[in-house]
Each structure stands twice: as structure tokens, then as C-alpha cells.
CSV table of C-alpha atoms in Angstrom, one decimal:
chain,number,residue,atom,x,y,z
A,1,ALA,CA,0.0,0.0,0.0
A,2,SER,CA,2.9,2.4,0.7
A,3,ARG,CA,3.7,2.4,-3.0
A,4,THR,CA,0.2,2.4,-4.4
A,5,ASP,CA,-1.9,5.4,-5.6
A,6,PRO,CA,-4.0,6.4,-2.6
A,7,GLU,CA,-7.0,7.1,-4.7
A,8,TYR,CA,-6.9,3.4,-5.8
A,9,ILE,CA,-6.6,2.3,-2.2
A,10,TYR,CA,-9.7,4.3,-1.2
A,11,GLU,CA,-11.7,2.8,-4.1
A,12,ILE,CA,-10.7,-0.8,-3.2
A,13,LEU,CA,-11.4,-0.3,0.5
A,14,LYS,CA,-14.9,1.1,-0.2
A,15,ALA,CA,-15.7,-1.8,-2.4
A,16,THR,CA,-14.4,-4.3,0.1
A,17,ILE,CA,-16.4,-2.9,3.0
A,18,ASP,CA,-19.5,-2.7,0.8
A,19,ALA,CA,-18.9,-6.4,0.1
A,20,GLY,CA,-19.1,-7.1,3.9
A,21,ALA,CA,-15.5,-6.8,5.2
A,22,THR,CA,-15.4,-5.7,8.8
A,23,THR,CA,-11.6,-5.4,9.0
A,24,VAL,CA,-9.5,-3.9,6.2
A,25,ASN,CA,-5.7,-4.2,6.2
A,26,ILE,CA,-3.3,-1.6,4.9
A,27,PRO,CA,0.2,-3.2,4.6
A,28,ASP,CA,3.6,-1.8,4.1
A,29,THR,CA,4.7,-5.2,2.8
A,30,VAL,CA,8.2,-4.1,1.7
A,31,GLY,CA,9.0,-1.8,4.6
A,32,TYR,CA,9.3,1.3,2.3
A,33,ALA,CA,7.3,3.9,4.1
A,34,THR,CA,8.4,6.4,6.7
A,35,PRO,CA,6.2,7.2,9.7
A,36,ASP,CA,4.9,10.5,8.3
A,37,GLU,CA,4.1,9.0,5.0
A,38,PHE,CA,2.4,6.0,6.5
A,39,GLY,CA,0.5,8.1,9.0
A,40,ASP,CA,-0.7,10.4,6.2
A,41,LEU,CA,-2.0,7.3,4.2
A,42,ILE,CA,-4.0,6.1,7.2
A,43,GLU,CA,-5.4,9.5,7.8
A,44,GLY,CA,-6.3,9.8,4.2
A,45,VAL,CA,-8.2,6.5,4.4
A,46,PHE,CA,-10.4,7.9,7.2
A,47,LYS,CA,-11.0,11.1,5.3
A,48,ASN,CA,-11.7,9.6,1.9
A,49,VAL,CA,-13.4,6.2,2.3
A,50,PRO,CA,-17.0,7.1,3.1
A,51,ASN,CA,-17.9,3.8,4.7
A,52,ILE,CA,-14.7,3.4,6.7
A,53,ASP,CA,-16.7,3.7,10.0
A,54,ARG,CA,-18.1,0.2,9.3
A,55,ALA,CA,-14.7,-1.5,9.5
A,56,VAL,CA,-11.6,-1.7,11.7
A,57,VAL,CA,-8.5,-0.4,10.0
A,58,SER,CA,-5.6,-2.8,10.5
A,59,VAL,CA,-1.9,-2.3,9.5
A,60,HIS,CA,0.9,-4.8,8.7
A,61,CYS,CA,4.4,-3.3,8.6
A,62,HIS,CA,7.7,-4.8,7.6
A,63,ASN,CA,11.0,-3.8,9.0
A,64,ASP,CA,13.3,-3.4,5.9
A,65,LEU,CA,14.2,0.2,6.9
A,66,GLY,CA,14.0,-0.5,10.6
A,67,LEU,CA,10.7,1.5,10.8
A,68,ALA,CA,8.1,-1.2,11.3
A,69,VAL,CA,7.3,-0.3,14.9
A,70,ALA,CA,7.5,3.4,14.3
A,71,ASN,CA,5.1,3.1,11.3
A,72,SER,CA,2.7,0.9,13.3
A,73,LEU,CA,2.6,3.4,16.2
A,74,GLU,CA,2.1,6.3,13.8
A,75,ALA,CA,-0.8,4.4,12.2
A,76,ILE,CA,-2.4,3.9,15.7
A,77,LYS,CA,-2.1,7.7,16.3
A,78,ARG,CA,-3.9,8.3,13.0
A,79,GLY,CA,-6.8,5.9,13.8
A,80,ALA,CA,-5.8,2.3,13.1
A,81,ARG,CA,-7.1,0.0,15.8
A,82,GLN,CA,-5.6,-3.3,14.8
A,83,VAL,CA,-1.8,-4.0,14.4
A,84,GLU,CA,-0.2,-7.1,13.0
A,85,GLY,CA,3.1,-8.0,14.5
A,86,THR,CA,5.3,-10.8,15.6
A,87,ILE,CA,7.1,-11.8,18.8
A,88,ASN,CA,10.8,-10.8,18.6
A,89,GLY,CA,10.0,-9.1,15.3
A,90,ILE,CA,10.6,-12.3,13.4
A,91,GLY,CA,9.6,-12.6,9.8
A,92,GLU,CA,10.9,-12.7,6.2
A,93,ARG,CA,13.8,-10.5,5.2
A,94,ALA,CA,14.3,-8.0,8.0
A,95,GLY,CA,11.3,-9.1,9.9
A,96,ASN,CA,7.9,-7.7,10.9
A,97,ALA,CA,6.8,-5.1,13.5
A,98,SER,CA,7.9,-6.3,16.9
A,99,LEU,CA,4.7,-7.0,18.8
A,100,GLU,CA,6.2,-6.7,22.3
A,101,GLU,CA,7.6,-3.2,21.4
A,102,ILE,CA,4.3,-2.0,20.2
A,103,VAL,CA,2.4,-3.4,23.2
A,104,MET,CA,4.8,-1.9,25.7
A,105,ALA,CA,5.0,1.5,23.9
A,106,ILE,CA,1.2,1.8,24.2
A,107,LYS,CA,1.2,0.5,27.8
A,108,THR,CA,4.1,2.7,29.0
A,109,ARG,CA,2.9,5.8,27.1
A,110,GLN,CA,-0.8,5.7,27.7
A,111,ASP,CA,-0.6,9.4,28.4
A,112,PHE,CA,0.3,9.9,24.8
A,113,TYR,CA,-1.7,7.2,22.9
A,114,ASN,CA,-4.7,7.2,25.3
A,115,LEU,CA,-5.3,3.5,24.4
A,116,THR,CA,-5.0,0.1,25.9
A,117,THR,CA,-4.5,-3.4,24.4
A,118,SER,CA,-6.0,-6.8,25.3
A,119,VAL,CA,-2.5,-8.3,25.6
A,120,ASP,CA,-1.4,-9.7,28.9
A,121,SER,CA,2.1,-8.1,29.0
A,122,THR,CA,3.3,-10.4,31.8
A,123,GLN,CA,3.4,-13.2,29.2
A,124,ILE,CA,5.8,-11.3,26.9
A,125,TYR,CA,9.1,-12.5,28.4
A,126,LYS,CA,8.2,-16.1,28.5
A,127,THR,CA,6.7,-16.0,25.0
A,128,SER,CA,9.8,-14.3,23.6
A,129,ARG,CA,12.0,-17.0,25.1
A,130,MET,CA,9.7,-19.8,23.8
A,131,VAL,CA,9.7,-18.4,20.3
A,132,SER,CA,13.5,-18.1,20.3
A,133,GLU,CA,13.8,-21.7,21.4
A,134,LEU,CA,11.4,-23.1,18.9
A,135,THR,CA,12.6,-21.1,15.9
A,136,GLY,CA,16.3,-21.3,16.8
A,137,PHE,CA,16.7,-17.5,16.3
A,138,PRO,CA,18.4,-16.0,19.4
A,139,VAL,CA,17.2,-12.7,20.8
A,140,GLN,CA,19.9,-10.0,20.4
A,141,PRO,CA,21.1,-8.8,23.8
A,142,ASN,CA,20.2,-5.2,23.1
A,143,LYS,CA,16.8,-6.0,21.8
A,144,ALA,CA,14.2,-3.5,23.2
A,145,ILE,CA,11.9,-5.0,25.9
A,146,VAL,CA,13.1,-8.6,25.8
A,147,GLY,CA,16.9,-8.5,25.3
A,148,SER,CA,19.1,-9.7,28.1
A,149,ASN,CA,20.5,-6.2,28.4
A,150,ALA,CA,17.2,-4.4,28.4
A,151,PHE,CA,17.1,-3.9,32.1
A,152,ARG,CA,20.9,-4.0,32.9
A,153,HIS,CA,22.8,-0.9,34.0
A,154,SER,CA,26.6,-0.6,33.8
A,155,SER,CA,27.0,3.1,34.7
A,156,GLY,CA,27.8,3.6,38.4
A,157,LEU,CA,25.5,6.6,38.5
A,158,HIS,CA,22.6,4.6,36.9
A,159,GLN,CA,23.2,1.6,39.2
A,160,ASP,CA,23.1,3.8,42.2
A,161,GLY,CA,19.9,5.4,41.0
A,162,VAL,CA,18.2,2.1,40.2
A,163,ILE,CA,19.1,0.7,43.7
A,164,LYS,CA,17.6,3.8,45.4
A,165,SER,CA,14.5,4.1,43.1
A,166,PRO,CA,14.1,1.8,40.0
A,167,LEU,CA,11.9,4.3,38.1
A,168,THR,CA,14.8,6.8,38.1
A,169,PHE,CA,16.4,4.9,35.1
A,170,GLU,CA,13.8,2.3,34.3
A,171,ILE,CA,10.7,3.4,32.4
A,172,MET,CA,9.2,0.0,32.8
A,173,ASP,CA,9.0,-2.5,35.7
A,174,PRO,CA,10.7,-5.7,34.5
A,175,ARG,CA,7.9,-7.6,36.1
A,176,SER,CA,5.4,-6.0,33.8
A,177,ILE,CA,6.7,-8.2,31.0
A,178,GLY,CA,6.9,-11.2,33.2
A,179,MET,CA,10.7,-11.0,33.8
A,180,PRO,CA,11.3,-12.9,37.0
A,181,ALA,CA,13.1,-11.2,39.9
A,182,SER,CA,13.9,-13.7,42.5
A,183,SER,CA,16.5,-14.1,45.3
A,184,LEU,CA,16.5,-17.9,44.9
A,185,VAL,CA,19.9,-19.1,44.0
A,186,LEU,CA,19.8,-22.7,42.7
A,187,GLY,CA,22.7,-25.1,42.8
A,188,LYS,CA,23.5,-28.8,43.4
A,189,THR,CA,22.1,-28.7,47.0
A,190,SER,CA,18.7,-27.3,45.8
A,191,GLY,CA,15.7,-29.6,46.2
A,192,ARG,CA,12.6,-30.3,44.2
A,193,HIS,CA,10.5,-27.5,46.0
A,194,GLY,CA,13.0,-24.8,45.1
A,195,PHE,CA,13.3,-26.0,41.5
A,196,ARG,CA,9.5,-26.2,41.1
A,197,GLU,CA,9.2,-22.7,42.6
A,198,ARG,CA,11.7,-21.3,40.2
A,199,LEU,CA,10.0,-22.9,37.3
A,200,ALA,CA,6.8,-21.3,38.3
A,201,GLU,CA,8.4,-17.9,38.5
A,202,LEU,CA,9.8,-18.4,35.0
A,203,GLY,CA,6.3,-19.3,33.8
A,204,TYR,CA,6.6,-23.1,33.5
A,205,THR,CA,4.1,-25.6,34.8
A,206,LEU,CA,5.2,-29.1,34.0
A,207,PRO,CA,3.2,-32.3,34.3
A,208,GLU,CA,4.8,-34.5,37.0
A,209,GLU,CA,6.5,-36.9,34.6
A,210,ASP,CA,8.1,-34.0,32.7
A,211,PHE,CA,9.0,-32.3,36.0
A,212,ASP,CA,10.8,-35.5,37.2
A,213,ARG,CA,12.8,-35.6,34.0
A,214,ALA,CA,13.7,-31.9,34.2
A,215,PHE,CA,14.7,-32.1,37.8
A,216,ALA,CA,16.9,-35.1,37.1
A,217,ALA,CA,18.6,-33.2,34.3
A,218,PHE,CA,18.9,-30.1,36.7
A,219,LYS,CA,20.7,-32.2,39.3
A,220,GLU,CA,23.0,-33.7,36.7
A,221,LEU,CA,23.9,-30.2,35.3
A,222,ALA,CA,24.1,-28.6,38.8
A,223,ASP,CA,26.9,-31.1,39.6
A,224,LYS,CA,28.9,-29.5,36.8
A,225,LYS,CA,28.2,-25.9,37.5
A,226,ARG,CA,28.7,-23.8,40.6
A,227,GLU,CA,25.5,-21.8,40.2
A,228,MET,CA,22.4,-22.4,38.0
A,229,THR,CA,21.0,-19.3,36.1
A,230,ASP,CA,17.5,-18.8,34.7
A,231,LYS,CA,18.9,-19.5,31.2
A,232,ASP,CA,20.3,-22.8,32.4
A,233,ILE,CA,16.9,-23.8,33.7
A,234,GLU,CA,15.1,-22.6,30.5
A,235,SER,CA,17.5,-24.6,28.5
A,236,LEU,CA,16.7,-27.7,30.5
A,237,VAL,CA,13.0,-27.2,30.0
A,238,ALA,CA,13.4,-26.6,26.3
A,239,GLU,CA,15.4,-29.7,26.0
A,240,GLU,CA,12.7,-31.8,27.6
A,241,GLN,CA,9.9,-30.2,25.5
A,242,ARG,CA,11.7,-30.8,22.2
A,243,THR,CA,12.3,-34.5,23.0
A,244,VAL,CA,11.0,-36.8,20.3
A,245,SER,CA,10.3,-40.5,20.4
A,246,GLU,CA,13.8,-42.0,20.4
A,247,ALA,CA,14.5,-45.0,18.2
A,248,TYR,CA,18.2,-44.6,19.2
A,249,HIS,CA,19.4,-43.2,22.5
A,250,LEU,CA,22.8,-41.7,23.0
A,251,ASP,CA,24.4,-43.6,25.9
A,252,ARG,CA,27.9,-42.2,25.9
A,253,ILE,CA,30.7,-40.8,23.8
A,254,GLN,CA,34.5,-40.7,24.2
A,255,VAL,CA,36.6,-38.3,22.0
A,256,SER,CA,40.3,-38.0,21.5
A,257,CYS,CA,41.7,-35.0,19.6
A,258,GLY,CA,44.5,-32.5,19.6
A,259,ASP,CA,46.8,-30.7,17.2
A,260,ARG,CA,49.1,-33.7,16.7
A,261,GLY,CA,46.7,-36.6,16.4
A,262,ILE,CA,43.7,-37.7,14.2
A,263,PRO,CA,40.4,-36.9,15.9
A,264,THR,CA,38.8,-40.1,17.1
A,265,ALA,CA,35.3,-40.8,18.6
A,266,ALA,CA,33.9,-43.9,20.2
A,267,VAL,CA,30.1,-43.9,20.5
A,268,ARG,CA,27.7,-46.1,22.3
A,269,LEU,CA,23.9,-46.1,21.6
A,270,VAL,CA,20.9,-47.9,22.9
A,271,GLY,CA,19.0,-49.3,19.9
A,272,PRO,CA,15.2,-49.7,19.2
A,273,GLU,CA,15.1,-53.1,20.9
A,274,GLY,CA,17.2,-52.0,23.9
A,275,GLN,CA,20.4,-53.5,22.4
A,276,ILE,CA,23.7,-51.8,23.0
A,277,LEU,CA,25.5,-50.6,19.9
A,278,ALA,CA,29.0,-49.3,19.8
A,279,ASP,CA,31.5,-48.2,17.1
A,280,ALA,CA,34.3,-45.7,16.5
A,281,ALA,CA,35.4,-43.5,13.7
A,282,LEU,CA,38.1,-41.0,12.6
A,283,GLY,CA,37.2,-37.5,11.4
A,284,THR,CA,38.5,-34.1,10.4
A,285,GLY,CA,37.5,-32.9,13.8
A,286,PRO,CA,35.9,-34.3,17.0
A,287,VAL,CA,32.3,-33.5,15.9
A,288,ASP,CA,32.9,-35.0,12.4
A,289,ALA,CA,34.3,-38.2,14.1
A,290,VAL,CA,31.3,-38.4,16.4
A,291,TYR,CA,28.8,-38.0,13.5
A,292,LYS,CA,30.7,-40.6,11.4
A,293,ALA,CA,30.5,-43.1,14.3
A,294,ILE,CA,26.8,-42.5,14.8
A,295,ASN,CA,26.2,-42.9,11.0
A,296,ARG,CA,27.9,-46.3,11.1
A,297,LEU,CA,25.6,-47.4,13.9
A,298,VAL,CA,22.3,-45.9,12.7
A,299,GLY,CA,22.9,-46.5,8.9
A,300,VAL,CA,20.5,-43.8,7.7
A,301,PRO,CA,21.8,-41.9,4.7
A,302,ASN,CA,21.6,-38.1,5.2
A,303,GLU,CA,23.5,-34.9,4.5
A,304,LEU,CA,24.4,-32.4,7.1
A,305,THR,CA,23.4,-29.0,5.7
A,306,GLU,CA,23.7,-26.7,8.6
A,307,PHE,CA,25.6,-26.6,11.9
A,308,SER,CA,25.6,-23.8,14.5
A,309,VAL,CA,26.6,-23.5,18.1
A,310,LYS,CA,25.9,-20.7,20.6
A,311,SER,CA,26.4,-20.1,24.3
A,312,ILE,CA,23.2,-20.0,26.2
A,313,THR,CA,24.7,-18.9,29.5
A,314,GLU,CA,27.7,-17.0,30.6
A,315,GLY,CA,31.0,-18.1,32.1
A,316,ILE,CA,33.5,-20.9,31.6
A,317,ASP,CA,30.9,-23.5,32.6
A,318,ALA,CA,28.3,-22.1,30.2
A,319,ILE,CA,25.8,-24.4,28.4
A,320,GLY,CA,26.4,-24.6,24.7
A,321,GLU,CA,23.5,-25.2,22.4
A,322,VAL,CA,24.0,-26.8,19.0
A,323,GLN,CA,21.4,-26.6,16.2
A,324,ILE,CA,21.8,-28.7,13.0
A,325,ARG,CA,19.8,-29.5,9.9
A,326,ILE,CA,20.1,-32.7,8.0
A,327,GLU,CA,18.6,-33.6,4.6
A,328,SER,CA,17.3,-36.9,3.5
A,329,ASP,CA,15.2,-37.6,0.4
A,330,GLY,CA,14.8,-33.9,-0.1
A,331,ILE,CA,13.3,-33.3,3.3
A,332,THR,CA,15.0,-31.3,6.0
A,333,TYR,CA,15.1,-32.3,9.7
A,334,THR,CA,16.2,-30.0,12.5
A,335,GLY,CA,17.9,-31.2,15.7
A,336,ARG,CA,19.1,-29.4,18.8
A,337,GLY,CA,21.1,-30.4,21.8
A,338,ALA,CA,22.5,-28.6,24.8
A,339,ASP,CA,25.3,-29.5,27.2
A,340,THR,CA,28.2,-27.9,29.0
A,341,ASP,CA,30.4,-30.0,26.7
A,342,VAL,CA,29.9,-28.8,23.1
A,343,ILE,CA,30.9,-32.2,21.6
A,344,VAL,CA,28.2,-33.9,23.7
A,345,ALA,CA,25.7,-31.1,22.7
A,346,SER,CA,26.6,-31.8,19.0
A,347,ALA,CA,26.0,-35.5,19.5
A,348,LYS,CA,22.6,-34.8,21.1
A,349,ALA,CA,21.6,-32.5,18.3
A,350,TYR,CA,22.5,-35.1,15.7
A,351,MET,CA,20.6,-37.8,17.5
A,352,ASN,CA,17.6,-35.5,17.8
A,353,ALA,CA,17.6,-34.9,14.1
A,354,LEU,CA,18.1,-38.6,13.2
A,355,ASN,CA,15.2,-39.6,15.5
A,356,ARG,CA,13.0,-37.1,13.9
A,357,LEU,CA,13.9,-38.5,10.5
A,358,LEU,CA,13.2,-42.0,11.6
A,359,ALA,CA,9.9,-41.0,13.3
A,360,ALA,CA,8.8,-39.3,10.1
A,361,ARG,CA,9.6,-42.4,8.0
A,362,LYS,CA,7.8,-44.7,10.4
A,363,ALA,CA,4.7,-42.5,10.3
A,364,THR,CA,4.5,-42.8,6.5
A,365,GLU,CA,5.0,-46.6,6.4
């Protein structure tokens, strides 16, 4: 719409509403408009479409010039009452208007917009993390509202002000987006009650069976780390929630590598009938050796098309998350794995993808 003759837009909208439409959408599909231009377009719609009072004006803005949120908010100022956006601003190309930024702008500046939304803002933080986990797209640290640095202060003056009065340097209460603020410090001596309480604060309510598995994984990880962070816990829950039916289970791996030897991996799996399977392989690196050993055991032809690793938490004992994509018969399967050992995380991710592949084949038999 931002590159279309306004008179033609008015004509189309009138005909659409006459045909029974109760919501009409005006998109900036390629993210070309500036706030003033887009606002003028919306204002023109209200002035020149005679039956516009019979429909809700909606907008859909893309972020190619980094103006999707600004354009959406300007449209709201000029009369739009529905906004299409996405959590974390995900979307094709440069993404869509960030839903959480629009919601919190309206909530924080009600004095300016004189409007409210029906969105429960306390679900924003949890939803943002869930979307990030499911899509594999990390939230940039300086992302407005939901970034890990959004409520962090490094300046001594700012820190002193926040301690004395948070509103001095924080225009929003972190709790208003559901960001937990707890004095609970979890570690290897923490029990089930403390772990369950922290899960609840983070917005997770797990069935008892899932909780038992998550707690067992928590205790195992806590033995390796001095202190467990919220990101550690979220990673554990995400690991449990993305578990697929396992035809093959990773039992253990042993890797030997260095700058003067050939990387070697020994892998042991538990097969579909509970049988123990073991093999070893050489590779160009430790991960390559592990994957070759797994392939010899599972025997499912596939091609590794993508491999990425990121640190979920901070510090030398941080959890690393590996995401991979494999292709078989023209179909792509995604796998993820997390561990304080990146080689183990890589093996978990590969097994996760292979089990998805095998489950898909079984479903079509």
C-alpha cells in the first residue's frame, strides 16, 4: 500500500467494505514507508473512504528500513485499531513489526496514545524465550523490551539510581513483561521444591512426569556448575519439551583430539530393541568423528546442511546449544542439543535430528 496510488486504495477499501468486510488491512509489505508517509496514508483513508466507519483499520508493517514499529505506532495515532506484529519481530527479510515493542509502547505511554490493548504483558518475556527456542533465532542482547541487556545498567550513577529508586532509570518494571526477579539461587544442593518454585516464577508448569525428568537433568547439570542461572533452567525445560520418540538413544561418547593426532570418537547407543550398539570412527575434527561413528551405527543416509553453536549462558561453565539441519530424500530435519560439553551437545543435536527423520519415516509406512 505504501507504493500504491492512494485514490486506488480508497476505491478498493470502499468496495471491500460494501462487500461485507469488517476489517481492512493496509500493509507496508516491503517496509518502504516512513512514519509521516504511512500516517498520512492512514489519515487519508479515514477522510476519503465514506464507509470506513463500518470497518476496523488494520496495519501490517515490515522492517526493511527498521521503521516497522514506528510506522505501526504512527498508524495507531492516526486511527488504526488493529496492528499485526510478531514476537521478537521475526519474519521474512528484515522481519515484521515487533509485537512486544508496540504493546509496551502503548502501555508505557498511555498518556500519549490514550489507548490500551488486550495483551497480557506479563506473558511477553516467557513467550519471547519460547519463540526463540522453537525457531532457533536468538534474541539479540540489546533488543528492546526482551533483550538480556534491556534492564541492565553498567554506569555507576545509573546503578546507584536504580538501587535507590528503580523508576529513576527504568521506564518499565521488568515484572510488567513477566521477567522474574527472585532471590533464589539454585545449585547442586537445591531440592525439588526450590526447583519447582523457580520454574513457576519463570512461567513453566510441567506435568509431574516432565518435571521429574527436568529435575533429574537439573541435578546432573548442577553437579557440573557452581550456580544455575535462569537461562540454564530454561534450556533444560526446552530440552525436555523438544524430545522426540527415540529409536536410538545416545548412551555415551568418548573423544580424543588435539593438534598432533587424528580426531577419534567412540560412541555407544541404545537401539530400538534396547540393544547396546558401539562403534568408533576417525574424522577431520571431533564433531565429524562423532557423527561418522553415529552414522555407522544408525545407517540412515543423510547430508548435514547446517551446523551452528551458541552459548546459552555466561562463564567458563556455560551451556552450549547446537542446532543442526540434515537432509534426506529432499526433506530437512532439525535437531538441537545442549550441554556444558559442546561435543556432547553436538551428538545430542544429531541424534535429535536422526530420531525425527526415523519417526517421520515410520509415520509414512
